[in-house]
CSV table of C-alpha atoms and ligand atoms in Angstrom, one decimal:
chain,number,residue,atom,x,y,z
A,1002,UNK,CA,17.7,-32.0,168.1
A,1003,UNK,CA,15.1,-29.7,167.8
A,1004,UNK,CA,13.4,-28.1,164.8
A,1005,UNK,CA,11.6,-29.4,161.9
A,1006,UNK,CA,12.6,-31.6,159.0
A,1007,UNK,CA,11.0,-32.9,155.9
A,1008,UNK,CA,10.9,-36.7,154.8
A,1009,UNK,CA,11.7,-37.6,151.3
A,1010,UNK,CA,9.7,-39.5,148.7
A,1011,UNK,CA,9.9,-43.5,150.0
A,1012,UNK,CA,13.1,-45.5,148.6
A,1013,UNK,CA,10.9,-48.5,148.4
A,1014,UNK,CA,8.5,-47.1,146.5
A,1015,UNK,CA,10.7,-45.1,143.9
A,1016,UNK,CA,12.4,-48.3,143.4
A,1017,UNK,CA,9.1,-49.7,142.0
A,1018,UNK,CA,7.4,-47.0,140.5
A,1019,UNK,CA,10.6,-46.3,138.3
A,1020,UNK,CA,10.7,-49.5,136.5
A,1021,UNK,CA,6.9,-49.5,136.5
A,1022,UNK,CA,7.4,-46.8,134.0
A,1023,UNK,CA,8.1,-48.9,131.0
A,1024,UNK,CA,4.9,-49.8,130.5
A,1025,UNK,CA,3.6,-46.3,129.5
A,1026,UNK,CA,2.9,-45.2,126.2
A,1027,UNK,CA,4.3,-41.5,126.6
A,1028,UNK,CA,6.1,-39.4,129.4
A,1029,UNK,CA,5.3,-40.0,133.2
A,1030,UNK,CA,6.2,-36.9,135.3
A,1031,UNK,CA,7.2,-38.6,139.2
A,1032,UNK,CA,7.1,-36.2,142.2
A,1033,UNK,CA,8.7,-36.3,145.1
A,1034,UNK,CA,11.5,-38.9,143.8
A,1035,UNK,CA,14.6,-38.8,146.3
A,1036,UNK,CA,16.9,-38.4,143.4
A,1037,UNK,CA,20.2,-37.7,145.8
A,1038,UNK,CA,19.8,-41.5,147.3
A,1039,UNK,CA,22.4,-43.7,144.8
A,1040,UNK,CA,19.8,-46.6,144.9
A,1041,UNK,CA,17.3,-44.1,143.0
A,1042,UNK,CA,20.2,-43.0,140.6
A,1043,UNK,CA,21.3,-46.8,140.0
A,1044,UNK,CA,17.5,-47.6,138.9
A,1045,UNK,CA,17.7,-44.6,137.0
A,1046,UNK,CA,21.0,-45.4,135.1
A,1047,UNK,CA,19.8,-48.9,134.4
A,1048,UNK,CA,16.4,-47.4,132.8
A,1049,UNK,CA,18.5,-45.1,130.7
A,1050,UNK,CA,20.6,-47.9,129.3
A,1051,UNK,CA,17.6,-49.4,128.3
A,1052,UNK,CA,16.7,-46.8,126.2
A,1053,UNK,CA,14.7,-44.6,128.2
A,1054,UNK,CA,14.8,-40.9,128.0
A,1055,UNK,CA,14.9,-39.4,131.7
A,1056,UNK,CA,14.9,-35.9,132.7
A,1057,UNK,CA,15.0,-34.1,136.0
A,1058,UNK,CA,12.3,-31.3,135.8
A,1059,UNK,CA,13.7,-30.1,139.5
A,1060,UNK,CA,15.2,-31.5,142.5
A,1061,UNK,CA,12.5,-34.1,143.3
A,1062,UNK,CA,10.6,-34.6,139.6
A,1063,UNK,CA,11.2,-36.4,137.0
A,1064,UNK,CA,10.0,-37.0,133.6
A,1065,UNK,CA,10.6,-40.5,132.5
A,1066,UNK,CA,9.6,-41.6,128.6
A,1067,UNK,CA,10.0,-45.4,128.2
A,1068,UNK,CA,8.7,-45.1,124.4
A,1069,UNK,CA,11.8,-45.9,123.1
A,1070,UNK,CA,12.9,-48.7,125.4
A,1071,UNK,CA,14.1,-51.5,123.2
A,1072,UNK,CA,16.7,-53.5,125.4
A,1073,UNK,CA,15.8,-56.0,127.9
A,1074,UNK,CA,18.9,-57.0,129.3
A,1075,UNK,CA,19.8,-55.1,132.1
A,1076,UNK,CA,23.9,-54.6,132.6
A,1077,UNK,CA,25.2,-56.6,135.2
A,1078,UNK,CA,27.7,-54.0,136.7
A,1079,UNK,CA,24.1,-52.0,137.1
A,1080,UNK,CA,21.9,-54.8,138.5
A,1081,UNK,CA,24.3,-55.9,140.8
A,1082,UNK,CA,24.5,-52.5,142.9
A,1083,UNK,CA,21.1,-53.0,144.0
A,1084,UNK,CA,18.7,-55.3,145.4
A,1085,UNK,CA,15.4,-53.5,143.5
A,1086,UNK,CA,17.1,-54.1,139.8
A,1087,UNK,CA,15.0,-57.3,140.0
A,1088,UNK,CA,12.2,-55.3,139.6
A,1089,UNK,CA,13.2,-54.4,135.6
A,1090,UNK,CA,12.5,-58.8,135.6
A,1091,UNK,CA,8.5,-58.0,136.2
A,1092,UNK,CA,8.5,-54.7,134.3
A,1093,UNK,CA,10.4,-56.0,131.4
A,1094,UNK,CA,8.7,-59.2,131.1
A,1095,UNK,CA,5.4,-57.6,131.3
A,1096,UNK,CA,6.1,-55.5,128.2
A,1097,UNK,CA,8.5,-57.5,126.3
A,1098,UNK,CA,7.6,-60.9,127.5
A,1099,UNK,CA,11.1,-61.5,127.9
A,1100,UNK,CA,14.2,-59.9,130.2
A,1101,UNK,CA,17.6,-60.8,131.6
A,1102,UNK,CA,18.5,-59.6,134.7
A,1103,UNK,CA,21.7,-60.5,137.2
A,1104,UNK,CA,20.9,-62.1,140.4
A,1105,UNK,CA,20.6,-58.8,142.5
A,1106,UNK,CA,22.5,-57.2,145.2
A,1107,UNK,CA,21.5,-55.3,148.0
A,1108,UNK,CA,22.0,-55.5,152.0
A,1109,UNK,CA,23.4,-58.9,153.1
A,1110,UNK,CA,21.1,-60.1,155.8
A,1111,UNK,CA,21.5,-63.7,155.0
A,1112,UNK,CA,20.2,-65.6,152.2
A,1113,UNK,CA,17.9,-63.8,150.3
A,1114,UNK,CA,16.1,-66.1,147.8
A,1115,UNK,CA,13.6,-65.3,144.8
A,1116,UNK,CA,11.8,-68.6,144.3
A,1117,UNK,CA,8.4,-66.5,145.0
A,1118,UNK,CA,9.1,-64.3,142.3
A,1119,UNK,CA,10.0,-67.5,139.8
A,1120,UNK,CA,7.1,-69.4,141.1
A,1121,UNK,CA,4.7,-66.4,140.2
A,1122,UNK,CA,6.1,-65.7,136.6
A,1123,UNK,CA,5.9,-69.3,136.0
A,1124,UNK,CA,2.3,-69.3,137.2
A,1125,UNK,CA,1.4,-66.4,134.6
A,1126,UNK,CA,3.2,-68.7,131.7
A,1127,UNK,CA,6.8,-67.8,131.5
A,1128,UNK,CA,10.0,-69.7,131.8
A,1129,UNK,CA,13.3,-69.0,133.5
A,1130,UNK,CA,16.9,-70.1,133.2
A,1131,UNK,CA,19.9,-69.2,135.2
A,1132,UNK,CA,23.1,-68.8,133.1
A,1133,UNK,CA,26.3,-67.2,134.2
A,1134,UNK,CA,24.3,-65.4,137.0
A,1135,UNK,CA,22.2,-63.5,134.8
A,1136,UNK,CA,18.1,-64.8,135.4
A,1137,UNK,CA,16.4,-65.0,132.1
A,1138,UNK,CA,12.7,-65.1,132.1
A,1139,UNK,CA,10.2,-65.3,128.9
A,1140,UNK,CA,7.0,-66.2,127.9
A,1141,UNK,CA,5.2,-66.5,124.5
A,1142,UNK,CA,2.0,-65.4,126.0
A,1143,UNK,CA,1.4,-63.8,129.4
A,1144,UNK,CA,-2.4,-65.3,131.1
A,1145,UNK,CA,-3.3,-64.1,134.3
A,1146,UNK,CA,-3.7,-66.8,137.1
A,1147,UNK,CA,-3.9,-67.6,140.8
A,1148,UNK,CA,-0.3,-67.0,142.6
A,1149,UNK,CA,-0.3,-68.0,146.4
A,1150,UNK,CA,3.0,-67.0,148.0
A,1151,UNK,CA,4.3,-69.2,150.4
A,1152,UNK,CA,5.5,-66.5,152.9
A,1153,UNK,CA,4.8,-62.6,152.7
A,1154,UNK,CA,6.9,-60.8,150.3
A,1155,UNK,CA,7.2,-57.8,149.2
A,1156,UNK,CA,9.4,-58.1,146.4
A,1157,UNK,CA,7.9,-60.8,144.7
A,1158,UNK,CA,4.2,-59.1,145.6
A,1159,UNK,CA,5.7,-56.3,143.3
A,1160,UNK,CA,7.2,-58.3,140.7
A,1161,UNK,CA,4.3,-60.4,140.0
A,1162,UNK,CA,2.3,-57.3,140.3
A,1163,UNK,CA,4.1,-55.6,137.4
A,1164,UNK,CA,4.2,-58.9,135.0
A,1165,UNK,CA,0.7,-59.0,135.4
A,1166,UNK,CA,-0.5,-55.7,134.6
A,1167,UNK,CA,-0.7,-56.6,130.8
A,1168,UNK,CA,-1.2,-60.1,131.1
A,1169,UNK,CA,-4.5,-61.6,129.6
A,1170,UNK,CA,-7.2,-62.1,131.9
A,1171,UNK,CA,-7.4,-61.8,135.9
A,1172,UNK,CA,-4.4,-62.6,138.3
A,1173,UNK,CA,-5.2,-63.1,142.0
A,1174,UNK,CA,-2.2,-63.1,144.4
A,1175,UNK,CA,-2.9,-64.4,147.6
A,1176,UNK,CA,-0.9,-63.8,150.9
A,1177,UNK,CA,0.5,-60.3,148.9
A,1178,UNK,CA,2.5,-57.9,150.9
A,1179,UNK,CA,0.5,-55.0,152.2
A,1180,UNK,CA,3.4,-52.7,152.6
A,1181,UNK,CA,2.4,-48.6,151.7
A,1182,UNK,CA,4.8,-48.9,149.0
A,1183,UNK,CA,2.5,-51.7,147.4
A,1184,UNK,CA,-0.1,-49.5,147.4
A,1185,UNK,CA,1.7,-46.8,146.0
A,1186,UNK,CA,3.1,-48.8,143.1
A,1187,UNK,CA,-0.6,-49.9,142.7
A,1188,UNK,CA,-1.9,-46.6,142.8
A,1189,UNK,CA,0.7,-45.4,140.3
A,1190,UNK,CA,0.0,-48.3,137.8
A,1191,UNK,CA,-3.9,-47.6,138.1
A,1192,UNK,CA,-3.0,-43.9,137.2
A,1193,UNK,CA,-1.7,-45.2,133.8
A,1194,UNK,CA,-4.8,-47.0,133.2
A,1195,UNK,CA,-4.0,-50.2,134.9
A,1196,UNK,CA,-7.0,-52.1,136.8
A,1197,UNK,CA,-5.4,-53.3,139.9
A,1198,UNK,CA,-7.8,-53.9,143.3
A,1199,UNK,CA,-6.9,-55.0,146.6
A,1200,UNK,CA,-3.6,-53.4,147.2
A,1201,UNK,CA,-2.9,-52.9,150.8
A,1202,UNK,CA,-4.9,-56.2,152.0
A,1203,UNK,CA,-3.9,-59.6,151.2
A,1204,UNK,CA,-5.5,-60.5,148.2
A,1205,UNK,CA,-4.5,-58.3,145.2
A,1206,UNK,CA,-6.7,-58.6,141.9
A,1207,UNK,CA,-5.3,-57.3,138.6
A,1208,UNK,CA,-7.3,-57.5,135.3
A,1209,UNK,CA,-4.6,-57.2,132.6
A,1210,UNK,CA,-5.4,-54.0,130.3
A,1211,UNK,CA,-3.9,-53.9,126.5
A,1212,UNK,CA,-2.3,-50.5,127.0
A,1213,UNK,CA,-0.9,-48.0,129.7
A,1214,UNK,CA,-0.4,-44.1,129.0
A,1215,UNK,CA,1.5,-41.7,130.8
A,1216,UNK,CA,0.6,-39.9,134.3
A,1217,UNK,CA,1.8,-37.3,136.9
A,1218,UNK,CA,2.3,-39.3,139.9
A,1219,UNK,CA,3.7,-38.3,143.1
A,1220,UNK,CA,5.7,-41.0,145.9
A,1221,UNK,CA,4.8,-41.1,149.0
A,1222,UNK,CA,7.0,-40.4,151.8
A,1223,UNK,CA,9.4,-42.5,153.4
A,1224,UNK,CA,8.1,-44.6,156.5
A,1225,UNK,CA,11.8,-45.7,157.5
A,1226,UNK,CA,13.2,-42.1,157.1
A,1227,UNK,CA,10.3,-40.7,159.2
A,1228,UNK,CA,11.0,-43.6,161.7
A,1229,UNK,CA,14.6,-43.2,161.7
A,1230,UNK,CA,14.5,-39.3,162.8
A,1231,UNK,CA,11.9,-40.2,165.4
A,1232,UNK,CA,14.2,-42.3,167.2
A,1233,UNK,CA,17.1,-40.1,166.7
A,1234,UNK,CA,15.0,-37.2,168.1
A,1235,UNK,CA,14.1,-39.8,171.3
A,1236,UNK,CA,17.6,-40.9,171.3
A,1237,UNK,CA,18.8,-37.3,172.1
A,1238,UNK,CA,16.0,-36.1,174.2
A,1239,UNK,CA,15.0,-33.8,171.4
A,1240,UNK,CA,11.8,-32.0,170.0
A,1241,UNK,CA,11.2,-32.2,166.3
A,1242,UNK,CA,8.3,-31.6,164.2
A,1243,UNK,CA,8.6,-34.4,161.3
A,1244,UNK,CA,6.9,-33.2,158.1
A,1245,UNK,CA,5.9,-34.7,154.7
A,1246,UNK,CA,4.7,-37.9,156.6
A,1247,UNK,CA,1.7,-40.1,156.6
A,1248,UNK,CA,1.1,-40.8,160.4
A,1249,UNK,CA,-1.3,-43.7,159.7
A,1250,UNK,CA,2.3,-45.6,157.9
A,1251,UNK,CA,4.1,-44.5,161.2
A,1252,UNK,CA,1.3,-46.5,163.8
A,1253,UNK,CA,3.7,-49.1,164.8
A,1254,UNK,CA,6.8,-47.1,165.3
A,1255,UNK,CA,4.7,-44.6,166.9
A,1256,UNK,CA,3.4,-46.9,169.5
A,1257,UNK,CA,6.4,-48.7,170.5
A,1258,UNK,CA,8.3,-45.4,171.0
A,1259,UNK,CA,5.0,-44.0,173.2
A,1260,UNK,CA,5.6,-47.4,174.9
A,1261,UNK,CA,9.5,-46.3,175.7
A,1262,UNK,CA,8.0,-42.8,176.8
A,1263,UNK,CA,8.5,-41.0,174.3
A,1264,UNK,CA,6.0,-38.2,173.3
A,1265,UNK,CA,4.4,-38.5,169.8
A,1266,UNK,CA,1.7,-36.1,168.4
A,1267,UNK,CA,0.2,-36.6,165.3
A,1268,UNK,CA,-1.1,-34.0,162.8
A,1269,UNK,CA,-2.7,-34.4,159.1
A,1270,UNK,CA,0.9,-34.8,157.5
A,1271,UNK,CA,3.3,-34.3,160.0
A,1272,UNK,CA,4.3,-35.7,163.8
A,1273,UNK,CA,6.1,-34.2,166.5
A,1274,UNK,CA,8.6,-36.1,168.6
A,1275,UNK,CA,9.4,-35.1,172.1
A,1276,UNK,CA,11.4,-36.9,174.9
A,1277,UNK,CA,11.6,-35.2,178.0
A,1278,UNK,CA,12.5,-38.2,180.3
A,1279,UNK,CA,14.1,-41.4,180.7
A,1280,UNK,CA,13.5,-44.3,177.8
A,1281,UNK,CA,11.9,-47.0,179.3
A,1282,UNK,CA,12.5,-50.9,178.2
A,1283,UNK,CA,10.0,-52.4,175.5
A,1284,UNK,CA,9.8,-55.7,173.7
A,1285,UNK,CA,9.8,-55.2,169.7
A,1286,UNK,CA,8.9,-57.9,166.9
A,1287,UNK,CA,9.3,-57.1,163.1
A,1288,UNK,CA,6.8,-58.4,161.2
A,1289,UNK,CA,5.5,-57.5,157.8
A,1290,UNK,CA,3.2,-54.6,157.6
A,1291,UNK,CA,1.1,-53.2,159.3
A,1292,UNK,CA,3.6,-54.6,162.0
A,1293,UNK,CA,6.9,-53.0,163.3
A,1294,UNK,CA,9.0,-53.0,159.8
A,1295,UNK,CA,12.4,-54.8,160.4
A,1296,UNK,CA,13.8,-51.9,158.4
A,1297,UNK,CA,13.6,-50.0,161.8
A,1298,UNK,CA,14.7,-52.9,163.8
A,1299,UNK,CA,18.5,-51.6,164.2
A,1300,UNK,CA,17.4,-47.9,164.9
A,1301,UNK,CA,15.3,-49.2,167.6
A,1302,UNK,CA,17.8,-51.4,169.4
A,1303,UNK,CA,20.2,-48.6,169.0
A,1304,UNK,CA,17.4,-46.6,170.7
A,1305,UNK,CA,16.7,-49.3,173.6
A,1306,UNK,CA,20.2,-49.6,174.5
A,1307,UNK,CA,19.7,-45.8,175.6
A,1308,UNK,CA,17.1,-47.4,177.7
A,1309,UNK,CA,16.8,-48.4,181.4
A,1310,UNK,CA,16.0,-52.1,181.7
A,1311,UNK,CA,16.2,-55.1,179.5
A,1312,UNK,CA,14.2,-55.1,176.2
A,1313,UNK,CA,13.7,-58.1,173.8
A,1314,UNK,CA,14.1,-57.2,170.0
A,1315,UNK,CA,12.9,-60.3,167.8
A,1316,UNK,CA,13.5,-60.0,163.9
A,1317,UNK,CA,10.4,-61.7,162.4
A,1318,UNK,CA,11.5,-61.4,158.6
A,1319,UNK,CA,15.3,-61.9,158.1
A,1320,UNK,CA,17.8,-64.7,159.5
A,1321,UNK,CA,20.7,-62.2,159.4
A,1322,UNK,CA,20.1,-59.1,160.5
A,1323,UNK,CA,21.9,-58.2,163.8
A,1324,UNK,CA,25.7,-57.9,162.3
A,1325,UNK,CA,25.8,-54.6,163.4
A,1326,UNK,CA,25.7,-55.6,167.0
A,1327,UNK,CA,29.2,-55.6,167.4
A,1328,UNK,CA,29.7,-52.0,166.4
A,1329,UNK,CA,27.3,-51.1,168.9
A,1330,UNK,CA,29.1,-53.0,171.4
A,1331,UNK,CA,32.3,-51.0,170.4
A,1332,UNK,CA,30.1,-48.0,171.9
A,1333,UNK,CA,29.2,-49.8,175.1
A,1334,UNK,CA,25.8,-51.1,174.5
A,1335,UNK,CA,25.4,-54.8,176.1
A,1336,UNK,CA,23.6,-57.0,173.8
A,1337,UNK,CA,23.7,-60.6,173.3
A,1338,UNK,CA,22.2,-62.2,170.2
A,1339,UNK,CA,21.1,-65.6,169.8
A,1340,UNK,CA,19.5,-66.2,166.2
A,1341,UNK,CA,16.7,-64.1,165.6
A,1342,UNK,CA,16.6,-62.6,169.0
A,1343,UNK,CA,18.7,-60.0,170.6
A,1344,UNK,CA,18.4,-59.4,174.4
A,1345,UNK,CA,19.4,-55.5,174.8
A,1346,UNK,CA,20.5,-54.4,178.6
A,1347,UNK,CA,19.9,-50.9,178.2
A,1348,UNK,CA,23.0,-48.8,179.8
A,1349,UNK,CA,21.4,-45.4,179.5
A,1350,UNK,CA,24.2,-44.3,177.8
A,1351,UNK,CA,26.7,-45.2,175.0
A,1352,UNK,CA,30.3,-43.6,174.5
A,1353,UNK,CA,32.0,-42.5,171.1
A,1354,UNK,CA,33.8,-45.2,168.9
A,1355,UNK,CA,34.8,-45.9,165.4
A,1356,UNK,CA,32.2,-47.7,164.1
A,1357,UNK,CA,31.1,-49.3,160.6
A,1358,UNK,CA,27.6,-49.1,158.6
A,1359,UNK,CA,27.3,-52.9,157.7
A,1360,UNK,CA,24.3,-52.2,155.6
A,1361,UNK,CA,21.8,-49.3,155.2
A,1362,UNK,CA,19.8,-49.2,158.3
A,1363,UNK,CA,22.5,-50.8,160.5
A,1364,UNK,CA,24.1,-47.4,159.0
A,1365,UNK,CA,21.0,-45.4,160.5
A,1366,UNK,CA,21.2,-47.2,163.9
A,1367,UNK,CA,24.8,-45.9,164.0
A,1368,UNK,CA,23.9,-42.3,163.3
A,1369,UNK,CA,21.4,-42.6,166.2
A,1370,UNK,CA,23.9,-44.0,168.6
A,1371,UNK,CA,26.9,-41.8,167.7
A,1372,UNK,CA,24.3,-38.9,168.2
A,1373,UNK,CA,23.4,-39.6,171.4
A,1374,UNK,CA,27.0,-41.2,172.4
A,1375,UNK,CA,29.4,-38.9,174.7
A,1376,UNK,CA,31.8,-37.7,172.3
A,1377,UNK,CA,32.4,-37.8,168.8
A,1378,UNK,CA,32.2,-41.2,167.0
A,1379,UNK,CA,33.5,-41.9,162.9
A,1380,UNK,CA,31.2,-44.2,160.9
A,1381,UNK,CA,32.8,-45.7,157.9
A,1382,UNK,CA,31.2,-47.2,154.8
A,1383,UNK,CA,28.7,-44.5,154.8
A,1384,UNK,CA,28.0,-45.5,151.0
A,1385,UNK,CA,25.4,-47.9,152.5
A,1386,UNK,CA,23.6,-45.1,154.4
A,1387,UNK,CA,23.6,-43.0,151.2
A,1388,UNK,CA,21.4,-45.9,149.2
A,1389,UNK,CA,18.6,-44.8,151.3
A,1390,UNK,CA,18.9,-41.3,153.3
A,1391,UNK,CA,18.3,-38.5,151.2
A,1392,UNK,CA,20.7,-35.4,152.5
A,1393,UNK,CA,21.1,-36.9,155.8
A,1394,UNK,CA,23.9,-34.9,157.0
A,1395,UNK,CA,22.2,-31.6,155.8
A,1396,UNK,CA,18.9,-32.5,157.6
A,1397,UNK,CA,20.5,-33.6,160.8
A,1398,UNK,CA,22.5,-30.6,160.9
A,1399,UNK,CA,19.5,-28.3,160.7
A,1400,UNK,CA,18.4,-30.2,164.0
A,1401,UNK,CA,21.3,-29.2,165.6
A,1402,UNK,CA,23.3,-32.3,165.2
A,1403,UNK,CA,27.2,-31.9,165.1
A,1404,UNK,CA,27.9,-34.1,161.8
A,1405,UNK,CA,30.3,-33.8,158.9
A,1406,UNK,CA,31.0,-36.0,156.0
A,1407,UNK,CA,34.6,-36.6,155.3
A,1408,UNK,CA,35.8,-37.9,152.1
A,1409,UNK,CA,39.1,-40.1,152.7
A,1410,UNK,CA,40.9,-40.8,149.3
A,1411,UNK,CA,41.1,-44.4,148.8
A,1412,UNK,CA,44.6,-45.7,149.8
A,1413,UNK,CA,45.3,-46.8,145.9
A,1414,UNK,CA,44.7,-43.3,144.6
A,1415,UNK,CA,46.4,-41.5,147.3
A,1416,UNK,CA,49.9,-43.7,146.5
A,1417,UNK,CA,49.4,-43.2,143.0
A,1418,UNK,CA,49.7,-39.3,143.8
A,1419,UNK,CA,52.7,-39.9,145.8
B,473,LIG,N1,11.5,-64.7,150.8
B,473,LIG,C1,11.9,-65.9,150.2
B,473,LIG,N2,11.5,-66.2,148.9
B,473,LIG,C2,11.5,-64.8,148.1
B,473,LIG,C3,11.3,-63.7,148.3
B,473,LIG,C4,11.5,-63.7,149.7
B,473,LIG,O1,12.0,-66.9,150.7
B,473,LIG,O2,11.4,-65.2,146.5
B,473,LIG,C5,12.0,-64.5,152.0
B,473,LIG,C6,13.4,-63.7,152.5
B,473,LIG,O3,13.8,-64.5,152.6
B,473,LIG,C7,12.9,-63.1,153.8
B,473,LIG,C8,11.4,-62.9,153.5
B,473,LIG,O4,10.9,-63.6,152.5
B,473,LIG,O5,12.9,-63.7,154.6
B,473,LIG,C9,10.6,-61.4,153.0
B,473,LIG,O6,11.2,-60.8,151.9
B,473,LIG,P1,11.0,-60.0,151.0
B,473,LIG,O7,10.3,-60.2,149.7
B,473,LIG,O8,9.6,-59.2,151.8
B,473,LIG,O9,11.8,-58.8,151.1
B,473,LIG,P2,12.5,-57.7,149.8
B,473,LIG,O10,11.4,-57.2,148.9
B,473,LIG,O11,13.6,-58.4,149.2
B,473,LIG,C10,12.0,-55.7,150.9
B,473,LIG,C11,12.5,-54.2,150.9
B,473,LIG,C12,13.9,-54.7,152.3
B,473,LIG,C13,13.2,-54.9,153.2
B,473,LIG,C14,11.8,-56.0,153.1
B,473,LIG,C15,10.8,-56.4,154.4
B,473,LIG,C16,13.1,-53.1,148.7
B,473,LIG,C17,13.8,-52.7,147.8
B,473,LIG,N3,13.6,-53.8,150.0
B,473,LIG,O12,13.1,-56.7,150.8
B,473,LIG,O13,14.2,-53.0,152.5
B,473,LIG,O14,13.8,-55.0,154.3
B,473,LIG,O15,11.0,-55.8,151.9
B,473,LIG,O16,10.3,-55.5,154.0
B,473,LIG,O17,11.6,-52.8,149.0
B,473,LIG,C18,15.7,-51.6,153.2
B,473,LIG,O18,15.3,-50.7,152.8
B,473,LIG,O19,16.7,-51.3,154.3
B,473,LIG,C19,15.6,-53.0,153.0
B,473,LIG,C20,16.3,-54.0,153.2
C-alpha cells in the first residue's frame, strides 16, 4: 500500500458527543463526524426519534437541535443495535431526571456489565430498575457526589460525566478512564458552558451548571482507525502517510510498531509509516489509555502472524476478545490461546481463505490479514466493520489495495424473487 489516507472523526467520541447535544438550549454544529458508519447513524436515529432536529450541513458536519426533545424512552429496536445507546441514560437522566433504555448491544467479547454506570447514577441520587430488558433510571434531584469506579471504565466515566453535568454541586469521579474521547467529550460539554476539569487524568471534577448552550465543535480524529491503517501499511510492507491524526494519541501503537521494525515518522497532524524489512516479534499487553488499546489488539495480532518469531499478546481489558483467532488460523496463522493470553508463532506469511468478521476490530484484523495474504480472501459479515470504519473500501483502494464489497442477496429475498 502506498499514498495518503485521511482519518475520519473518532467513532467512540462521536457516539458520546452526539447524545451530549441533548443538553444544549440551542443548536450544536458538530464537525468531523464519521457520518457514514452505522453506529453514528443509529445514535442519530435515536436522537431524532426522541424529538431532535438533525440536519446534515455537509458530509461530515451535522447541526443538531435538541430543544424539542421530549421523549425519554429509547426504542428497544434502536438501542439494542449498539453499545453506546446507553449514553442516552446519562444524557436524558441529566436533562430530564428520567430515562429508559434497553440493555445495550455491541461487540460480543464476554460479559459486559454496567454495574459501575448504575453505581455512579445512584451516587448522584438516582434510582434504577430493570424491567423487560429495559433499564429505567430516575431521580427527584441529582446532587453532586464522590464516585469511585472499581475498575477503569470508559463507558461509566462518560455516563456519569453526562449525568453530573447539570447536577447540583460538585461531582468527583475517581479512577476515571483517560481515553482521548473522554477528553473530547469534556471539551465539547465545556464549550457548551459546562464546568469539567481533569478529563484525561484519573480524577475528573464536575461542577454542575444550570444551563448549557449550543456550540460549534470538531470531533478528534479516530485513534483506532489510524492505528488500523498503520498496521495495514506494515502488513503490506507499504509506505503511507496517514493524515488528520493526533500523533500523541498513537504513541503506544507507534512504539509497538517501531519495536517490530516498522519506521514511523511523526509530523504535526500526520504520521508516515514505512516498512521495508522483515517484521520482528514483540509482546503486547492491552491496557487502559495511555496503554496499548484493546481496540487494536486483533489488528496487531494479525500483524504479528507475519513477523518472525514468537510473540505473546495479553488482553488486559476483556475476558473473551480472541474469538477471531480461529479465523486467522484458517489463513495459516499459528496461534494458541489460553484465556486472556495468545501465543503467536509468526510464520511470516498468510494464505487467502474465506473468513468471517466476528466483531468490529476482529473484522479490521481480517482485512489486514487478507491484504497481506497470498491470493484472494473473502470476508463475510462485514456489517461489523461498517459499524466503525468510514469508507474503508474506498480508502484502501486509493492506497493500492484490491478490495471490493459484494452484496450477496439474502437467501429468503432470493427465494421470493424466484
Ligand atoms: N466493566 C464492568 N462494569 C461496568 C463497566 C465496565 O465490569 O459497569 C468492565 C468491562 O467488563 C471491561 C472493563 O470494565 O472488562 C472496561 O470496560 P469499559 O467500560 O471501559 O468499555 P466500554 O465503555 O463498554 C469502550 C469502547 C470499546 C473499548 C472499551 C475499552 C465505546 C462505545 N466502546 O467500551 O470499544 O473496547 O471502551 O477501551 O466507547 C470498539 O470500538 O471496537 C470497542 C469495543
